[in-house]
mmCIF file of C-alpha atoms in Angstrom:
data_model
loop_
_atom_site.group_PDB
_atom_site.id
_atom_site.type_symbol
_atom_site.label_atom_id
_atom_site.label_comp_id
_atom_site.label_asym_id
_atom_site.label_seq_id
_atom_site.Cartn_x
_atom_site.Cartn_y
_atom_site.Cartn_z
ATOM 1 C CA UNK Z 1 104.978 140.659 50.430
ATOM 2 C CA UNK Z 2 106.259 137.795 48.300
ATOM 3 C CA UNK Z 3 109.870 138.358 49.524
ATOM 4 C CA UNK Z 4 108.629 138.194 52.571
ATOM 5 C CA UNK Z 5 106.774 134.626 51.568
ATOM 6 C CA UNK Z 6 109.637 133.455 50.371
ATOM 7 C CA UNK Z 7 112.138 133.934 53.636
ATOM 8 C CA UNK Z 8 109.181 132.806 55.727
ATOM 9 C CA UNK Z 9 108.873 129.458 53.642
ATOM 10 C CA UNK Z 10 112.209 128.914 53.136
ATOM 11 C CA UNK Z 11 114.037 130.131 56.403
ATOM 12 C CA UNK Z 12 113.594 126.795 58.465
ATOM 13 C CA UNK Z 13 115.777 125.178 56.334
ATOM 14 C CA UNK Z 14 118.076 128.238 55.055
ATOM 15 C CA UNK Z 15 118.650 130.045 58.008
ATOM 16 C CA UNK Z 16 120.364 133.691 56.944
ATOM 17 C CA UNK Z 17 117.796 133.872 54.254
ATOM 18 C CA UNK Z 18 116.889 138.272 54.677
ATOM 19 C CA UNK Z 19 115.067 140.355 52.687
ATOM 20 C CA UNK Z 20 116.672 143.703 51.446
ATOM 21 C CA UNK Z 21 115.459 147.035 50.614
ATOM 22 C CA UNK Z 22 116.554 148.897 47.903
ATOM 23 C CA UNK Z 23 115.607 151.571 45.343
ATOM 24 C CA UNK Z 24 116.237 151.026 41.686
ATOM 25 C CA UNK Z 25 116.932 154.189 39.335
ATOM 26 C CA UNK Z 26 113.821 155.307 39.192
ATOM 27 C CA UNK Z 27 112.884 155.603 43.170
ATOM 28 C CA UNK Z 28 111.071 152.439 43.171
ATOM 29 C CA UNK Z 29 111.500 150.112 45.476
ATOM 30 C CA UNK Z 30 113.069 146.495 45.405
ATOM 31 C CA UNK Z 31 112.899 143.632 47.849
ATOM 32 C CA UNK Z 32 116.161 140.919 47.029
ATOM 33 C CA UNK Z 33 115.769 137.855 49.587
ATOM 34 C CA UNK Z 34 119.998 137.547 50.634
ATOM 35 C CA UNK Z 35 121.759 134.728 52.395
ATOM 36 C CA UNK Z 36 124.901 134.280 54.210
ATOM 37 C CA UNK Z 37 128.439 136.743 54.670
ATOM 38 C CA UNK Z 38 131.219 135.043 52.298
ATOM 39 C CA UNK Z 39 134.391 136.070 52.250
ATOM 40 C CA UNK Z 40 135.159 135.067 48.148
ATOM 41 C CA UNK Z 41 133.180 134.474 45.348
ATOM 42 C CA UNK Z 42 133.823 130.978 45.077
ATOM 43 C CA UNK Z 43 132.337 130.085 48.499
ATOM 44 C CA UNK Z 44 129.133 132.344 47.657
ATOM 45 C CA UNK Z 45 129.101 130.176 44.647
ATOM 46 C CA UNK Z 46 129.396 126.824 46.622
ATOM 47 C CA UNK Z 47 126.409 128.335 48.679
ATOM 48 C CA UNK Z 48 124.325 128.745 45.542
ATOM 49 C CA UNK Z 49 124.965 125.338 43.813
ATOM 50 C CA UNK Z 50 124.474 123.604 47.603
ATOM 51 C CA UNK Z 51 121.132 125.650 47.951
ATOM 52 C CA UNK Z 52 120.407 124.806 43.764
ATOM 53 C CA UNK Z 53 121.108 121.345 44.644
ATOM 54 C CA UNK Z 54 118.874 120.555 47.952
ATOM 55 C CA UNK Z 55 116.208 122.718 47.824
ATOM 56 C CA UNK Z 56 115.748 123.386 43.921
ATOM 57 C CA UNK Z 57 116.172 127.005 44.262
ATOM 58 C CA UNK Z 58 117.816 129.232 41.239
ATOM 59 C CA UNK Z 59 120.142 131.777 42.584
ATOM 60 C CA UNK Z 60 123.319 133.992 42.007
ATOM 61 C CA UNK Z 61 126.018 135.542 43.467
ATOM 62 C CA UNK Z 62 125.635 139.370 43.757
ATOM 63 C CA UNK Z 63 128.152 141.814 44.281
ATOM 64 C CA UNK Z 64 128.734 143.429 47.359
ATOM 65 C CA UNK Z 65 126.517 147.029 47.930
ATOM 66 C CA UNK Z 66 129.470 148.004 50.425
#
């Protein structure tokens, strides 16, 4: 629900804000708000530091699940 909060809060502004499901190690489940396709880690990194910078919001650059 508080992923959900989040994207719903935030996506006027950030637009590919998503929330993703995923399991940990133990089954449970985990909900990781995502933004934006990059094709290098220093553009996903731009992205953060833009978002970090206008809209106050900590973030980092995960790997890819593919």
């Amino acid at each position: 629900a508080l992923a959900l909060q989040f994207v719903a809060r935030w996506q006027p502004e950030i637009p590919d804000l998503h929330v993703v499901s995923e399991s940990d190690e133990l089954g449970q489940p985990l909900y990781k708000v995502h933004t934006g396709n990059f094709v290098s880690r220093a553009l996903a990194r731009a992205e953060v530091q833009r978002i970090e910078r206008e809209h106050g919001i900590a973030g980092f650059v995960a790997e890819s699940g593919d």
